[in-house]
mmCIF file of C-alpha atoms in Angstrom:
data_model
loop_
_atom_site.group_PDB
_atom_site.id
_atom_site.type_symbol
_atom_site.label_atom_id
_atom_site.label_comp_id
_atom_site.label_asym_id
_atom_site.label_seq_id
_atom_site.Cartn_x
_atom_site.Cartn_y
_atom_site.Cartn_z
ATOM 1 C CA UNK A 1 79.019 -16.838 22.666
ATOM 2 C CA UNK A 2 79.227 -16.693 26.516
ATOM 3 C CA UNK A 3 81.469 -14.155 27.889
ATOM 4 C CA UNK A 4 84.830 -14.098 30.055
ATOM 5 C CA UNK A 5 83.294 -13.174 33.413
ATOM 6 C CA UNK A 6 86.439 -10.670 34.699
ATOM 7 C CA UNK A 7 87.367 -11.990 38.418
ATOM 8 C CA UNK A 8 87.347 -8.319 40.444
ATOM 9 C CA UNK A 9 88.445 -10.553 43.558
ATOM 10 C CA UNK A 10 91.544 -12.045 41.926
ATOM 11 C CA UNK A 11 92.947 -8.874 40.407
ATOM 12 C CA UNK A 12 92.029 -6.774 43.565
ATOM 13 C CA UNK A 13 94.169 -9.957 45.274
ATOM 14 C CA UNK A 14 97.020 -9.110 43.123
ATOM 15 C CA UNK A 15 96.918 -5.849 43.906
ATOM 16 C CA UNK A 16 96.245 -6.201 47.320
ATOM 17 C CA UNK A 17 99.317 -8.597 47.358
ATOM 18 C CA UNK A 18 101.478 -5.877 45.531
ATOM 19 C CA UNK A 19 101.039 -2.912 48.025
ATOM 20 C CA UNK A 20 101.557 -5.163 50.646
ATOM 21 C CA UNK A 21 104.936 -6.026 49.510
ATOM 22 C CA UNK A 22 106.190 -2.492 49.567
ATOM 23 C CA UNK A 23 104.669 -1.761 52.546
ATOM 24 C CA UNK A 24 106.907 -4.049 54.109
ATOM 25 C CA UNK A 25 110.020 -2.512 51.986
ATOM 26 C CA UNK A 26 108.948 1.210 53.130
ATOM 27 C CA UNK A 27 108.852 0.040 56.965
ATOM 28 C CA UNK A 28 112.038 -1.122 56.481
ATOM 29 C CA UNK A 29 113.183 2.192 55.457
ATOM 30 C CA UNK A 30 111.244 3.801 58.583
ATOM 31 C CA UNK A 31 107.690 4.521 57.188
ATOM 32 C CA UNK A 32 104.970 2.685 58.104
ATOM 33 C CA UNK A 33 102.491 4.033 55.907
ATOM 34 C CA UNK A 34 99.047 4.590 57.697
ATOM 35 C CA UNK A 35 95.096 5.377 56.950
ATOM 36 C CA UNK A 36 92.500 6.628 59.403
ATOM 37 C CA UNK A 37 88.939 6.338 57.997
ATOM 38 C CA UNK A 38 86.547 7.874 59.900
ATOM 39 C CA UNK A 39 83.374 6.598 60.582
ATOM 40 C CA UNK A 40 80.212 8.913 62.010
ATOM 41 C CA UNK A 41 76.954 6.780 63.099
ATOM 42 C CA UNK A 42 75.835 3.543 62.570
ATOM 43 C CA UNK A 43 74.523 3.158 59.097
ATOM 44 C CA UNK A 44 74.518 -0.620 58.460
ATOM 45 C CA UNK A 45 76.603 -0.456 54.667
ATOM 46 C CA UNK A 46 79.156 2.269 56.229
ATOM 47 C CA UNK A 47 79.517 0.314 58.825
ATOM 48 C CA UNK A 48 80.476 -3.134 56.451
ATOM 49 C CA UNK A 49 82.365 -0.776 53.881
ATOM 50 C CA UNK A 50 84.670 0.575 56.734
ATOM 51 C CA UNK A 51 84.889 -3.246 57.993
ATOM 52 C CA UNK A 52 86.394 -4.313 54.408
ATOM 53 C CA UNK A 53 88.567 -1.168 54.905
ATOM 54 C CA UNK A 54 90.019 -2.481 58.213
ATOM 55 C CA UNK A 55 90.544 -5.968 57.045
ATOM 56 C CA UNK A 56 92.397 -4.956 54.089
ATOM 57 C CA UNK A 57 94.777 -2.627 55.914
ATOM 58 C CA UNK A 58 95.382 -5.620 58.770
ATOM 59 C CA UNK A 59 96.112 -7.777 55.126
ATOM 60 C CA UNK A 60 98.873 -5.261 53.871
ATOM 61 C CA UNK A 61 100.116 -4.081 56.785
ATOM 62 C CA UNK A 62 99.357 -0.763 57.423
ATOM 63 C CA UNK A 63 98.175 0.983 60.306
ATOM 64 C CA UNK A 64 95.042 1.231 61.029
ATOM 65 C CA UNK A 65 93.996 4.442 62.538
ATOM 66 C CA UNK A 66 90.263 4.225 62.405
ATOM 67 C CA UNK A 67 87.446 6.601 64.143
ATOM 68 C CA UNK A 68 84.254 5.677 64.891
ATOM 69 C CA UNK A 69 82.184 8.583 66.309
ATOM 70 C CA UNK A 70 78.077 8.852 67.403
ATOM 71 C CA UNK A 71 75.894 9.811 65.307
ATOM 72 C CA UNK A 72 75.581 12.661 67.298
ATOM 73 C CA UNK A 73 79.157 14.391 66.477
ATOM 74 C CA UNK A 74 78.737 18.121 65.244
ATOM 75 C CA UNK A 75 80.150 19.146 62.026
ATOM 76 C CA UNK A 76 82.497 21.175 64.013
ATOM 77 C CA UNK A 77 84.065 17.975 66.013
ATOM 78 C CA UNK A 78 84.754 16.301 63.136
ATOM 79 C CA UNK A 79 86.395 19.193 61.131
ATOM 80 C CA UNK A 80 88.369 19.721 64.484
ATOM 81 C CA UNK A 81 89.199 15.537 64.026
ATOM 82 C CA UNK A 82 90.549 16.340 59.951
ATOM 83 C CA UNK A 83 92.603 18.964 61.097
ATOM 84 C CA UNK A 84 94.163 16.787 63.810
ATOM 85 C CA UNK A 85 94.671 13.956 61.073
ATOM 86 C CA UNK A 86 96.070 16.683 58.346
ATOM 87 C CA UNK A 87 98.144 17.960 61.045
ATOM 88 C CA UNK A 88 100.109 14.170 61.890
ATOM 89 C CA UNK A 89 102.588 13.418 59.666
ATOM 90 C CA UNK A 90 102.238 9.843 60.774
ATOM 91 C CA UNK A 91 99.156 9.613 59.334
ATOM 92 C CA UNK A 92 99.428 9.475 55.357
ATOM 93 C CA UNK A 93 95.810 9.013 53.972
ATOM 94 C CA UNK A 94 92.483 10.129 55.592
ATOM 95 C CA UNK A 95 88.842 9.318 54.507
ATOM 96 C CA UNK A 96 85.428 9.752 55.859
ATOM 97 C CA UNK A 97 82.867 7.345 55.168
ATOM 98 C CA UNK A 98 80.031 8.750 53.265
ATOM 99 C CA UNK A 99 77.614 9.633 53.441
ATOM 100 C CA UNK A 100 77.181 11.714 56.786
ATOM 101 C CA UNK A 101 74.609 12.208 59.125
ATOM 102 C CA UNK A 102 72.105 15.078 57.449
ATOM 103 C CA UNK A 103 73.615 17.868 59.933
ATOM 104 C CA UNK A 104 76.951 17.680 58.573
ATOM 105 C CA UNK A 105 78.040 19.588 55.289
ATOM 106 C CA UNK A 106 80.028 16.606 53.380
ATOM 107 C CA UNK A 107 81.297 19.258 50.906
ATOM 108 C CA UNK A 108 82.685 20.812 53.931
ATOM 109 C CA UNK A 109 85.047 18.065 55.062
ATOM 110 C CA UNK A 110 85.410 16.953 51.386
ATOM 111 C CA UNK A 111 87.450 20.310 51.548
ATOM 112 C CA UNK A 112 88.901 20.175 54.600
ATOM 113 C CA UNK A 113 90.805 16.928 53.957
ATOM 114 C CA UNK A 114 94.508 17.954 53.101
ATOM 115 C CA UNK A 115 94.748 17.004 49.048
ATOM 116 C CA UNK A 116 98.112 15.139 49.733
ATOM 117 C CA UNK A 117 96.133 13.043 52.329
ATOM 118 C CA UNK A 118 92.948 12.848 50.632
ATOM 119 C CA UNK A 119 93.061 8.730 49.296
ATOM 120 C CA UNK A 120 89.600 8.882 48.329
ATOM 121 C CA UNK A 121 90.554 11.176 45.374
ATOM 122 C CA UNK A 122 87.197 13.347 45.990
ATOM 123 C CA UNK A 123 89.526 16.985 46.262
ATOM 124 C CA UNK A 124 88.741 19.727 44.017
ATOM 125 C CA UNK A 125 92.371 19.501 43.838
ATOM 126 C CA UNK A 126 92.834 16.056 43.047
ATOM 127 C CA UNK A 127 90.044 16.127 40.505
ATOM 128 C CA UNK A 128 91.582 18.866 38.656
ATOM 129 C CA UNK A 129 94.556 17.524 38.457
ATOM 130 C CA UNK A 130 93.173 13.802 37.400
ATOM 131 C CA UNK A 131 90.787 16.248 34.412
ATOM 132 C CA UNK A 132 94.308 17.515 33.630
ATOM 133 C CA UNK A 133 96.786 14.320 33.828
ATOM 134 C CA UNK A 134 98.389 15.744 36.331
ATOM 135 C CA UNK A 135 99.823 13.745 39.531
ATOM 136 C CA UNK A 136 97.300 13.377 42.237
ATOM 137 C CA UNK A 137 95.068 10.730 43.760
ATOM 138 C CA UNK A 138 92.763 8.986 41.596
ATOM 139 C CA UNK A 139 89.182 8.166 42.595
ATOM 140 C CA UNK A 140 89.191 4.310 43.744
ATOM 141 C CA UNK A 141 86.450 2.858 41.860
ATOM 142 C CA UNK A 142 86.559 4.445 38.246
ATOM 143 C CA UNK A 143 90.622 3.947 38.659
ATOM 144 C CA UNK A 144 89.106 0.338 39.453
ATOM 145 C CA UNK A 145 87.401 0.194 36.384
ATOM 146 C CA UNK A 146 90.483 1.303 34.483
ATOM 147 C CA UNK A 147 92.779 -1.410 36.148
ATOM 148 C CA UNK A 148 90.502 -4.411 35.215
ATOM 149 C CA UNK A 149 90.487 -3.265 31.876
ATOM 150 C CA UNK A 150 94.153 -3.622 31.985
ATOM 151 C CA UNK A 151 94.764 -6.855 33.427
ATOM 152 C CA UNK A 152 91.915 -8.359 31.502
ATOM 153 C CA UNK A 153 93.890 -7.316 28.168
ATOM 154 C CA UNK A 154 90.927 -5.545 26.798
ATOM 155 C CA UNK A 155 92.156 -3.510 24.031
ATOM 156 C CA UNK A 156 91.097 0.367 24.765
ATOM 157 C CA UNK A 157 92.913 2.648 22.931
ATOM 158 C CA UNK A 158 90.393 3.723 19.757
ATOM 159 C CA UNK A 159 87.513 2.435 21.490
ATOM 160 C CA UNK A 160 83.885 4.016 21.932
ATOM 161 C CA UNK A 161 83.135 3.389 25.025
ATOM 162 C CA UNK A 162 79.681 4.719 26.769
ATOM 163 C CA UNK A 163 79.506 5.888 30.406
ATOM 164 C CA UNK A 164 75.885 5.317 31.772
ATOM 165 C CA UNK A 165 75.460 7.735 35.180
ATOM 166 C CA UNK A 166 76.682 11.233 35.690
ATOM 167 C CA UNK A 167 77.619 11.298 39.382
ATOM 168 C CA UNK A 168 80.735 12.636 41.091
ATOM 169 C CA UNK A 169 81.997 9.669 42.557
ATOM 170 C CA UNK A 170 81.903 7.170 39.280
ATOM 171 C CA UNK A 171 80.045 8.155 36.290
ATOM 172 C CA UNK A 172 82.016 11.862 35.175
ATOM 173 C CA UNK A 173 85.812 10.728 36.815
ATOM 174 C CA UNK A 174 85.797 7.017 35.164
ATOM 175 C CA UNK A 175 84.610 9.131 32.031
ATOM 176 C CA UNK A 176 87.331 11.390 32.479
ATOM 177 C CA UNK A 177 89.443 8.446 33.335
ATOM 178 C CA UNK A 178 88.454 6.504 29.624
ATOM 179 C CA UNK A 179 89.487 9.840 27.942
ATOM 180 C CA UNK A 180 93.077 9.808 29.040
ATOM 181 C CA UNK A 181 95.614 9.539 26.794
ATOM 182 C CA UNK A 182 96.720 6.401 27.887
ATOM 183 C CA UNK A 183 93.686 4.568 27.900
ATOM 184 C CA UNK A 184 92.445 6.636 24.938
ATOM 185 C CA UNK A 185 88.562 5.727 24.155
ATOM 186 C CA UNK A 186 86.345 7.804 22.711
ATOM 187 C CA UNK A 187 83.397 8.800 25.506
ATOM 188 C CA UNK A 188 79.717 9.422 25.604
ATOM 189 C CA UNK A 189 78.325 9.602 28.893
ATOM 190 C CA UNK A 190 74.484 8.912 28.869
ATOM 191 C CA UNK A 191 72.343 9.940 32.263
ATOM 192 C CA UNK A 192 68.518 10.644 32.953
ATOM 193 C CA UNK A 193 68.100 12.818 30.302
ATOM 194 C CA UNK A 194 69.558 11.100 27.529
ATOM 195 C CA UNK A 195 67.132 10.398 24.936
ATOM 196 C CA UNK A 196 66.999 7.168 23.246
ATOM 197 C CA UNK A 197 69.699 5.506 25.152
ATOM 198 C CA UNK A 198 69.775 1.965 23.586
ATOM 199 C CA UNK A 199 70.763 3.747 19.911
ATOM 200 C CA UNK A 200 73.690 4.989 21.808
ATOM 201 C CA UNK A 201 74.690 1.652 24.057
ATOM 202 C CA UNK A 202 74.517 -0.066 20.934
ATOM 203 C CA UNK A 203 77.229 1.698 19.147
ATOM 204 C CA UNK A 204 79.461 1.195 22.197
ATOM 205 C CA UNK A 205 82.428 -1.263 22.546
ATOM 206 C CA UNK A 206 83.044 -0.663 26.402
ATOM 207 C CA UNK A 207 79.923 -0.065 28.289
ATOM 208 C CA UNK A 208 80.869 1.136 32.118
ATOM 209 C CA UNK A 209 77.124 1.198 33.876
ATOM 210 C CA UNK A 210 76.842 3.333 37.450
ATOM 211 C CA UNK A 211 73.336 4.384 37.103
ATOM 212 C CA UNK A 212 72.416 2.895 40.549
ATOM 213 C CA UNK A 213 69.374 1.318 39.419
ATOM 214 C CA UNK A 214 69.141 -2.973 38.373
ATOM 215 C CA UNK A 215 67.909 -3.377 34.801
ATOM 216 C CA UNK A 216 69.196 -0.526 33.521
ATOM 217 C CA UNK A 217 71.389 -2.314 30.865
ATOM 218 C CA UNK A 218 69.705 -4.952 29.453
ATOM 219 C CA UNK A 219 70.780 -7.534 26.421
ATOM 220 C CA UNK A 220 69.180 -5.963 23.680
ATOM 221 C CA UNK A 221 70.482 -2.321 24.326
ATOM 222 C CA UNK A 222 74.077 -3.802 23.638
ATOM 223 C CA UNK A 223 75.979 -5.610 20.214
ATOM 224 C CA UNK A 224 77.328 -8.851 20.146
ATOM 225 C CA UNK A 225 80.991 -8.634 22.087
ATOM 226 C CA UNK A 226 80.773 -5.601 23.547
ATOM 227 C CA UNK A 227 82.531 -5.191 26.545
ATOM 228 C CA UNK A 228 80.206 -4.216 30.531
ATOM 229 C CA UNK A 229 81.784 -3.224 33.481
ATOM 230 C CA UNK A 230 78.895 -3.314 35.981
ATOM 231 C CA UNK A 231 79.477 -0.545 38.929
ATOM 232 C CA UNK A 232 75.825 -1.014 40.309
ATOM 233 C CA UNK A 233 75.634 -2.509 43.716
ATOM 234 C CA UNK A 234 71.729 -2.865 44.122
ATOM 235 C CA UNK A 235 70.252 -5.009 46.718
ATOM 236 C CA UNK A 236 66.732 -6.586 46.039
ATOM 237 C CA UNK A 237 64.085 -8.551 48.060
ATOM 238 C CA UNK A 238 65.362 -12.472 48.126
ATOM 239 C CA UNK A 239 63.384 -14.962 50.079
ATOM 240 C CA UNK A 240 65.615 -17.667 49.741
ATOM 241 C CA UNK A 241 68.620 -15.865 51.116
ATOM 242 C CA UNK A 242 69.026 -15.472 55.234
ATOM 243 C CA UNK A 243 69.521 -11.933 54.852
ATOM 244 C CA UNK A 244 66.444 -11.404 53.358
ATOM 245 C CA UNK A 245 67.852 -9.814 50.162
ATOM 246 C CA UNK A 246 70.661 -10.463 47.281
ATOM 247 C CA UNK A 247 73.274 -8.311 45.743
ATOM 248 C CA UNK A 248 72.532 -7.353 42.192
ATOM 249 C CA UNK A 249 74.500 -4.946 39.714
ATOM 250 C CA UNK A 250 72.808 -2.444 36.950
ATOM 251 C CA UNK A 251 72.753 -4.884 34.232
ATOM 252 C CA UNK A 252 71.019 -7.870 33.597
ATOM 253 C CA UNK A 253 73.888 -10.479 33.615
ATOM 254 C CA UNK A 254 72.121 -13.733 32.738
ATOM 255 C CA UNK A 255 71.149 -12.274 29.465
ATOM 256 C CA UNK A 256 74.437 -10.531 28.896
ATOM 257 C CA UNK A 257 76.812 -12.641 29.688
ATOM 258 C CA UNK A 258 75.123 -14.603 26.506
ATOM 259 C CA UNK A 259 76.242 -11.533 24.190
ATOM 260 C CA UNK A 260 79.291 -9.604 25.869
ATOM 261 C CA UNK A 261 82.913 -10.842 25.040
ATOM 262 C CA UNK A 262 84.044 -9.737 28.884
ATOM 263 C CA UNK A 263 81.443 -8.908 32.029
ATOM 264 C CA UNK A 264 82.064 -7.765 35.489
ATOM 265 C CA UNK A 265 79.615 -9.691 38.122
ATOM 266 C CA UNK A 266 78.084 -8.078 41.361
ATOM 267 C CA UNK A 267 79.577 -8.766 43.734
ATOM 268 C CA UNK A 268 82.728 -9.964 42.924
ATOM 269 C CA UNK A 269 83.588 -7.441 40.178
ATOM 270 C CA UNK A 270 84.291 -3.704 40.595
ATOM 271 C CA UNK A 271 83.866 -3.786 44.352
ATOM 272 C CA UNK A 272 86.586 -5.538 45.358
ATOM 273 C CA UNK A 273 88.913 -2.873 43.877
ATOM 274 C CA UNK A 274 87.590 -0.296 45.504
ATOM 275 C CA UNK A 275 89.107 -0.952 48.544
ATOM 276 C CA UNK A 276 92.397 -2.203 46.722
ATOM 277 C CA UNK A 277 93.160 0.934 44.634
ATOM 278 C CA UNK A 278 92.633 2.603 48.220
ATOM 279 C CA UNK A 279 95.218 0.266 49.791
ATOM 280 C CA UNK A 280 97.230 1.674 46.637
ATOM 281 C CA UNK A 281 96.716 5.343 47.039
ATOM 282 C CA UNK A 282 97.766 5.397 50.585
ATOM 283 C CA UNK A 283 100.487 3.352 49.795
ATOM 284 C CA UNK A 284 101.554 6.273 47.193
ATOM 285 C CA UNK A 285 101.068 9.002 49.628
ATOM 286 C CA UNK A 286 103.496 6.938 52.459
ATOM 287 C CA UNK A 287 105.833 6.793 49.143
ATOM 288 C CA UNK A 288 106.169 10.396 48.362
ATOM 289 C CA UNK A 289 107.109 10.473 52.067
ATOM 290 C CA UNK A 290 110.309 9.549 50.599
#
């Protein structure tokens, strides 16, 4: 069998293509909804993350109210900045590109982003409420994850899926996420300190990998039509390329794609709708404007 590689750039087009289509209804009605992501330094993937950013926002009309500030900006400037932001109601979603220089307390402006404005989804409040299926901001990569699922037509509800990675900004909300109601899988989330991980990968229908690591899921830790999302983006030494290096996910796709039923590649999978479930939330946020 060889599986249905899912097309992350096509659906996060769709989406894309969506938002941008009420965007132009909600200016019509006055609002033209707005993001300002805030970039501190110069490290080289911020720096092409908050580029994407910009050209999607330029692609669905919004404005654009980016920040770029030194390196050298103290905690206190930049909490000064969020309050500004919070304080504008022109401005409906604000992020900060992680992570921040060492001197700054990310936790800190985590918290200091207004919840209602806070697109990323990385709130105490909004996490609560996504735990509790309440209305609030999503995280934009597991709610990513969720959406392919979707438009793939991958049947969910039922379904054991396992969650490899524990961290805050993938592996515990897209478990959370898989646990809904409306998605409805059963969950096991594996990490560093799972014991005998295969055993458990191999019982799993849905595998959703964001262990940050390449070769972490490999073809003989899965069973024949099992579903991977790959979340990994992992960049490794490639002589051949100009850059120097190529972009490779957590799982070793040559060898699954022979055994999966659906697979996600890197890049071209989950990324893409990172930035286009962003584009979404701040959409949402202009909306409840309304």
């Amino acid at each position: 069998m060889s599986a249905v590689i899912i097309d992350g750039k096509q659906v996060a087009a769709d989406v894309r293509a969506d938002v941008a289509k009420k965007v132009s209804q909600l200016k019509e009605k006055g609002i033209a909804p707005c993001l300002a992501v805030i970039l501190v330094g110069e490290n080289p993937a911020s720096v092409s993350y908050v580029t994407g950013k910009q050209k999607a926002l330029a692609e669905v009309g919004m404005v654009d109210r980016s920040v770029h500030l030194p390196e050298s900006t103290s905690e206190e400037e930049l909490l000064k900045l969020i309050d500004q932001l919070n304080a504008d109601s022109s401005v409906h979603g604000i992020l900060v590109q992680l992570p921040l220089p060492k001197h700054i307390n990310e936790d800190k402006v985590i918290m200091a982003i207004k919840p209602e404005k806070d697109v990323d989804g990385f709130h105490p409040v909004n996490v609560g409420n996504m735990l509790i299926g309440r209305p609030g901001f999503l995280p934009c990569t597991p709610h990513g994850v969720i959406v392919l699922l979707r438009k793939a037509g991958i049947e969910t509800s039922g379904k054991h899926a396992v969650v490899i990675g524990r961290s805050n900004i993938v592996g515990k909300p897209v478990a959370a996420l898989l646990a809904r109601k409306d998605v409805n899988c059963t969950v096991t989330m594996c990490h560093t300190g799972t014991k005998n991980m295969a055993e458990i990968t191999r019982q799993a229908d849905i595998i959703v990998v964001a262990s940050g690591r390449p070769h972490t899921l490999t073809a003989d830790m899965v069973k024949d039509g099992a579903v991977v999302i790959d979340v990994g983006v992992n960049r490794i030494p490639d002589a051949s390329k100009k850059s120097g290096f190529r972009l490779v996910g957590d799982c070793d796709f040559d060898d699954l794609k022979e055994k999966t039923s659906f697979i996600t590649p890197v890049p071209g999978g989950v990324g893409p709708m990172t930035i286009a479930m962003l584009m979404q939330n701040t959409l949402e946020s202009a909306e409840r404007r309304l």
